[in-house]
């Protein structure tokens, strides 16, 4: 019963953070436009995150087109700095707070790692967005 309550209380953003961290641990995360475009083109991608504040419209069009062509789920993230922090492109202080963070416009998950409640929340969100 407590697992069901945790799933219900977990927001999509928190679940996405956890999924990205877990895929980074399992070496299933591609960061940056070059690596993401290669993974999308090879049809190795399973989930794509794109920042809404990306400076280059060409990048946005390319990633959206590759996702649509290959049937990859696309999640739009508000800020690239947040996405960079979530995918491990940040330096941390000893107390765990972020000291310096690099902006990341695109990240692709090729391997989710292990099943988790957070993964189920993200996949349910993506399916509800498609319908």
PDB file of C-alpha atoms in Angstrom:
ATOM      1  CA  UNK A   1       0.000   0.000   0.000  1.00  0.00           C
ATOM      2  CA  UNK A   2       2.862   2.433   0.695  1.00  0.00           C
ATOM      3  CA  UNK A   3       4.292   1.846  -2.811  1.00  0.00           C
ATOM      4  CA  UNK A   4       0.991   2.917  -4.366  1.00  0.00           C
ATOM      5  CA  UNK A   5       0.966   6.080  -2.253  1.00  0.00           C
ATOM      6  CA  UNK A   6       4.538   6.935  -3.304  1.00  0.00           C
ATOM      7  CA  UNK A   7       3.636   6.506  -6.965  1.00  0.00           C
ATOM      8  CA  UNK A   8       0.576   8.719  -6.614  1.00  0.00           C
ATOM      9  CA  UNK A   9       2.549  11.446  -4.833  1.00  0.00           C
ATOM     10  CA  UNK A  10       5.532  11.416  -7.210  1.00  0.00           C
ATOM     11  CA  UNK A  11       5.358  14.232  -9.751  1.00  0.00           C
ATOM     12  CA  UNK A  12       6.400  13.733 -13.357  1.00  0.00           C
ATOM     13  CA  UNK A  13       9.398  16.054 -12.909  1.00  0.00           C
ATOM     14  CA  UNK A  14      10.690  14.112  -9.890  1.00  0.00           C
ATOM     15  CA  UNK A  15      10.125  10.833 -11.717  1.00  0.00           C
ATOM     16  CA  UNK A  16      11.979  12.132 -14.779  1.00  0.00           C
ATOM     17  CA  UNK A  17      14.928  13.189 -12.594  1.00  0.00           C
ATOM     18  CA  UNK A  18      15.112   9.702 -11.101  1.00  0.00           C
ATOM     19  CA  UNK A  19      14.846   7.979 -14.505  1.00  0.00           C
ATOM     20  CA  UNK A  20      17.638  10.172 -15.934  1.00  0.00           C
ATOM     21  CA  UNK A  21      19.918   9.503 -12.942  1.00  0.00           C
ATOM     22  CA  UNK A  22      19.292   5.757 -13.142  1.00  0.00           C
ATOM     23  CA  UNK A  23      19.978   5.655 -16.888  1.00  0.00           C
ATOM     24  CA  UNK A  24      23.206   7.620 -16.294  1.00  0.00           C
ATOM     25  CA  UNK A  25      24.300   4.962 -13.792  1.00  0.00           C
ATOM     26  CA  UNK A  26      23.547   2.177 -16.305  1.00  0.00           C
ATOM     27  CA  UNK A  27      25.402   4.053 -19.107  1.00  0.00           C
ATOM     28  CA  UNK A  28      22.187   4.510 -21.045  1.00  0.00           C
ATOM     29  CA  UNK A  29      22.137   8.317 -21.283  1.00  0.00           C
ATOM     30  CA  UNK A  30      23.284  10.432 -24.226  1.00  0.00           C
ATOM     31  CA  UNK A  31      23.760  14.168 -23.631  1.00  0.00           C
ATOM     32  CA  UNK A  32      24.170  16.934 -26.167  1.00  0.00           C
ATOM     33  CA  UNK A  33      22.833  17.376 -29.673  1.00  0.00           C
ATOM     34  CA  UNK A  34      25.540  15.326 -31.419  1.00  0.00           C
ATOM     35  CA  UNK A  35      25.231  12.210 -29.258  1.00  0.00           C
ATOM     36  CA  UNK A  36      21.429  12.498 -29.219  1.00  0.00           C
ATOM     37  CA  UNK A  37      21.174  12.807 -32.992  1.00  0.00           C
ATOM     38  CA  UNK A  38      23.368   9.725 -33.412  1.00  0.00           C
ATOM     39  CA  UNK A  39      21.292   7.695 -30.938  1.00  0.00           C
ATOM     40  CA  UNK A  40      18.019   8.803 -32.534  1.00  0.00           C
ATOM     41  CA  UNK A  41      19.312   8.057 -36.027  1.00  0.00           C
ATOM     42  CA  UNK A  42      20.455   4.553 -34.996  1.00  0.00           C
ATOM     43  CA  UNK A  43      17.005   3.923 -33.490  1.00  0.00           C
ATOM     44  CA  UNK A  44      18.652   3.189 -30.120  1.00  0.00           C
ATOM     45  CA  UNK A  45      16.694   5.899 -28.270  1.00  0.00           C
ATOM     46  CA  UNK A  46      13.755   5.068 -26.012  1.00  0.00           C
ATOM     47  CA  UNK A  47      12.999   8.491 -24.530  1.00  0.00           C
ATOM     48  CA  UNK A  48      14.103  12.012 -25.474  1.00  0.00           C
ATOM     49  CA  UNK A  49      14.171  15.202 -23.383  1.00  0.00           C
ATOM     50  CA  UNK A  50      14.434  18.560 -25.150  1.00  0.00           C
ATOM     51  CA  UNK A  51      14.767  21.991 -23.526  1.00  0.00           C
ATOM     52  CA  UNK A  52      12.117  24.551 -24.461  1.00  0.00           C
ATOM     53  CA  UNK A  53      14.654  27.372 -24.192  1.00  0.00           C
ATOM     54  CA  UNK A  54      17.031  25.922 -26.804  1.00  0.00           C
ATOM     55  CA  UNK A  55      18.694  28.791 -28.695  1.00  0.00           C
ATOM     56  CA  UNK A  56      18.821  27.094 -32.094  1.00  0.00           C
ATOM     57  CA  UNK A  57      15.564  26.389 -33.901  1.00  0.00           C
ATOM     58  CA  UNK A  58      17.403  23.967 -36.209  1.00  0.00           C
ATOM     59  CA  UNK A  59      18.229  21.725 -33.235  1.00  0.00           C
ATOM     60  CA  UNK A  60      14.612  21.686 -32.100  1.00  0.00           C
ATOM     61  CA  UNK A  61      13.334  20.836 -35.585  1.00  0.00           C
ATOM     62  CA  UNK A  62      15.972  18.110 -36.051  1.00  0.00           C
ATOM     63  CA  UNK A  63      15.260  16.418 -32.719  1.00  0.00           C
ATOM     64  CA  UNK A  64      11.476  16.632 -33.147  1.00  0.00           C
ATOM     65  CA  UNK A  65      11.707  15.217 -36.667  1.00  0.00           C
ATOM     66  CA  UNK A  66      13.973  12.324 -35.623  1.00  0.00           C
ATOM     67  CA  UNK A  67      11.684  11.509 -32.680  1.00  0.00           C
ATOM     68  CA  UNK A  68       8.600  11.539 -34.911  1.00  0.00           C
ATOM     69  CA  UNK A  69      10.301   9.441 -37.599  1.00  0.00           C
ATOM     70  CA  UNK A  70      11.511   6.776 -35.180  1.00  0.00           C
ATOM     71  CA  UNK A  71       8.518   6.775 -32.818  1.00  0.00           C
ATOM     72  CA  UNK A  72      10.514   7.981 -29.800  1.00  0.00           C
ATOM     73  CA  UNK A  73       8.634   9.688 -26.964  1.00  0.00           C
ATOM     74  CA  UNK A  74       9.596  13.354 -26.543  1.00  0.00           C
ATOM     75  CA  UNK A  75       9.355  15.275 -23.259  1.00  0.00           C
ATOM     76  CA  UNK A  76       9.827  19.038 -23.289  1.00  0.00           C
ATOM     77  CA  UNK A  77      11.719  20.428 -20.269  1.00  0.00           C
ATOM     78  CA  UNK A  78      11.375  24.089 -19.251  1.00  0.00           C
ATOM     79  CA  UNK A  79      15.050  25.046 -18.944  1.00  0.00           C
ATOM     80  CA  UNK A  80      18.281  23.649 -20.329  1.00  0.00           C
ATOM     81  CA  UNK A  81      20.099  24.430 -17.083  1.00  0.00           C
ATOM     82  CA  UNK A  82      17.657  22.176 -15.193  1.00  0.00           C
ATOM     83  CA  UNK A  83      18.147  19.410 -17.750  1.00  0.00           C
ATOM     84  CA  UNK A  84      21.924  19.781 -17.433  1.00  0.00           C
ATOM     85  CA  UNK A  85      21.661  19.411 -13.666  1.00  0.00           C
ATOM     86  CA  UNK A  86      19.452  16.320 -13.980  1.00  0.00           C
ATOM     87  CA  UNK A  87      21.791  14.533 -16.422  1.00  0.00           C
ATOM     88  CA  UNK A  88      24.916  15.059 -14.334  1.00  0.00           C
ATOM     89  CA  UNK A  89      26.485  18.137 -15.973  1.00  0.00           C
ATOM     90  CA  UNK A  90      26.764  20.007 -12.663  1.00  0.00           C
ATOM     91  CA  UNK A  91      29.471  20.478 -10.071  1.00  0.00           C
ATOM     92  CA  UNK A  92      28.276  20.117  -6.499  1.00  0.00           C
ATOM     93  CA  UNK A  93      29.383  21.683  -3.233  1.00  0.00           C
ATOM     94  CA  UNK A  94      30.312  19.365  -0.347  1.00  0.00           C
ATOM     95  CA  UNK A  95      26.818  19.879   1.107  1.00  0.00           C
ATOM     96  CA  UNK A  96      25.208  18.659  -2.131  1.00  0.00           C
ATOM     97  CA  UNK A  97      23.976  21.978  -3.499  1.00  0.00           C
ATOM     98  CA  UNK A  98      24.732  22.934  -7.106  1.00  0.00           C
ATOM     99  CA  UNK A  99      27.764  25.181  -7.526  1.00  0.00           C
ATOM    100  CA  UNK A 100      28.119  25.289 -11.309  1.00  0.00           C
ATOM    101  CA  UNK A 101      25.829  23.842 -13.958  1.00  0.00           C
ATOM    102  CA  UNK A 102      26.182  23.504 -17.723  1.00  0.00           C
ATOM    103  CA  UNK A 103      23.182  23.972 -19.995  1.00  0.00           C
ATOM    104  CA  UNK A 104      22.032  20.886 -21.891  1.00  0.00           C
ATOM    105  CA  UNK A 105      19.542  21.275 -24.749  1.00  0.00           C
ATOM    106  CA  UNK A 106      18.922  17.600 -25.423  1.00  0.00           C
ATOM    107  CA  UNK A 107      19.261  14.255 -23.640  1.00  0.00           C
ATOM    108  CA  UNK A 108      18.300  10.786 -24.863  1.00  0.00           C
ATOM    109  CA  UNK A 109      17.765   7.645 -22.794  1.00  0.00           C
ATOM    110  CA  UNK A 110      18.908   4.476 -24.567  1.00  0.00           C
ATOM    111  CA  UNK A 111      18.738   2.170 -21.518  1.00  0.00           C
ATOM    112  CA  UNK A 112      16.382   2.750 -18.586  1.00  0.00           C
ATOM    113  CA  UNK A 113      18.356   0.436 -16.318  1.00  0.00           C
ATOM    114  CA  UNK A 114      16.009  -1.322 -13.924  1.00  0.00           C
ATOM    115  CA  UNK A 115      12.250  -0.996 -13.563  1.00  0.00           C
ATOM    116  CA  UNK A 116      11.147   1.491 -10.940  1.00  0.00           C
ATOM    117  CA  UNK A 117       7.962   3.295  -9.915  1.00  0.00           C
ATOM    118  CA  UNK A 118       9.455   6.488 -11.376  1.00  0.00           C
ATOM    119  CA  UNK A 119       9.838   4.830 -14.772  1.00  0.00           C
ATOM    120  CA  UNK A 120       6.189   3.785 -14.686  1.00  0.00           C
ATOM    121  CA  UNK A 121       5.131   7.356 -13.854  1.00  0.00           C
ATOM    122  CA  UNK A 122       7.148   8.766 -16.781  1.00  0.00           C
ATOM    123  CA  UNK A 123       5.896   6.161 -19.250  1.00  0.00           C
ATOM    124  CA  UNK A 124       2.274   6.708 -18.174  1.00  0.00           C
ATOM    125  CA  UNK A 125       2.745  10.460 -18.602  1.00  0.00           C
ATOM    126  CA  UNK A 126       4.173  10.015 -22.115  1.00  0.00           C
ATOM    127  CA  UNK A 127       1.333   7.688 -23.124  1.00  0.00           C
ATOM    128  CA  UNK A 128      -1.255  10.143 -21.801  1.00  0.00           C
ATOM    129  CA  UNK A 129       0.385  12.955 -23.821  1.00  0.00           C
ATOM    130  CA  UNK A 130       0.226  10.865 -27.001  1.00  0.00           C
ATOM    131  CA  UNK A 131      -3.501  10.114 -26.708  1.00  0.00           C
TER     132      UNK A 131
END
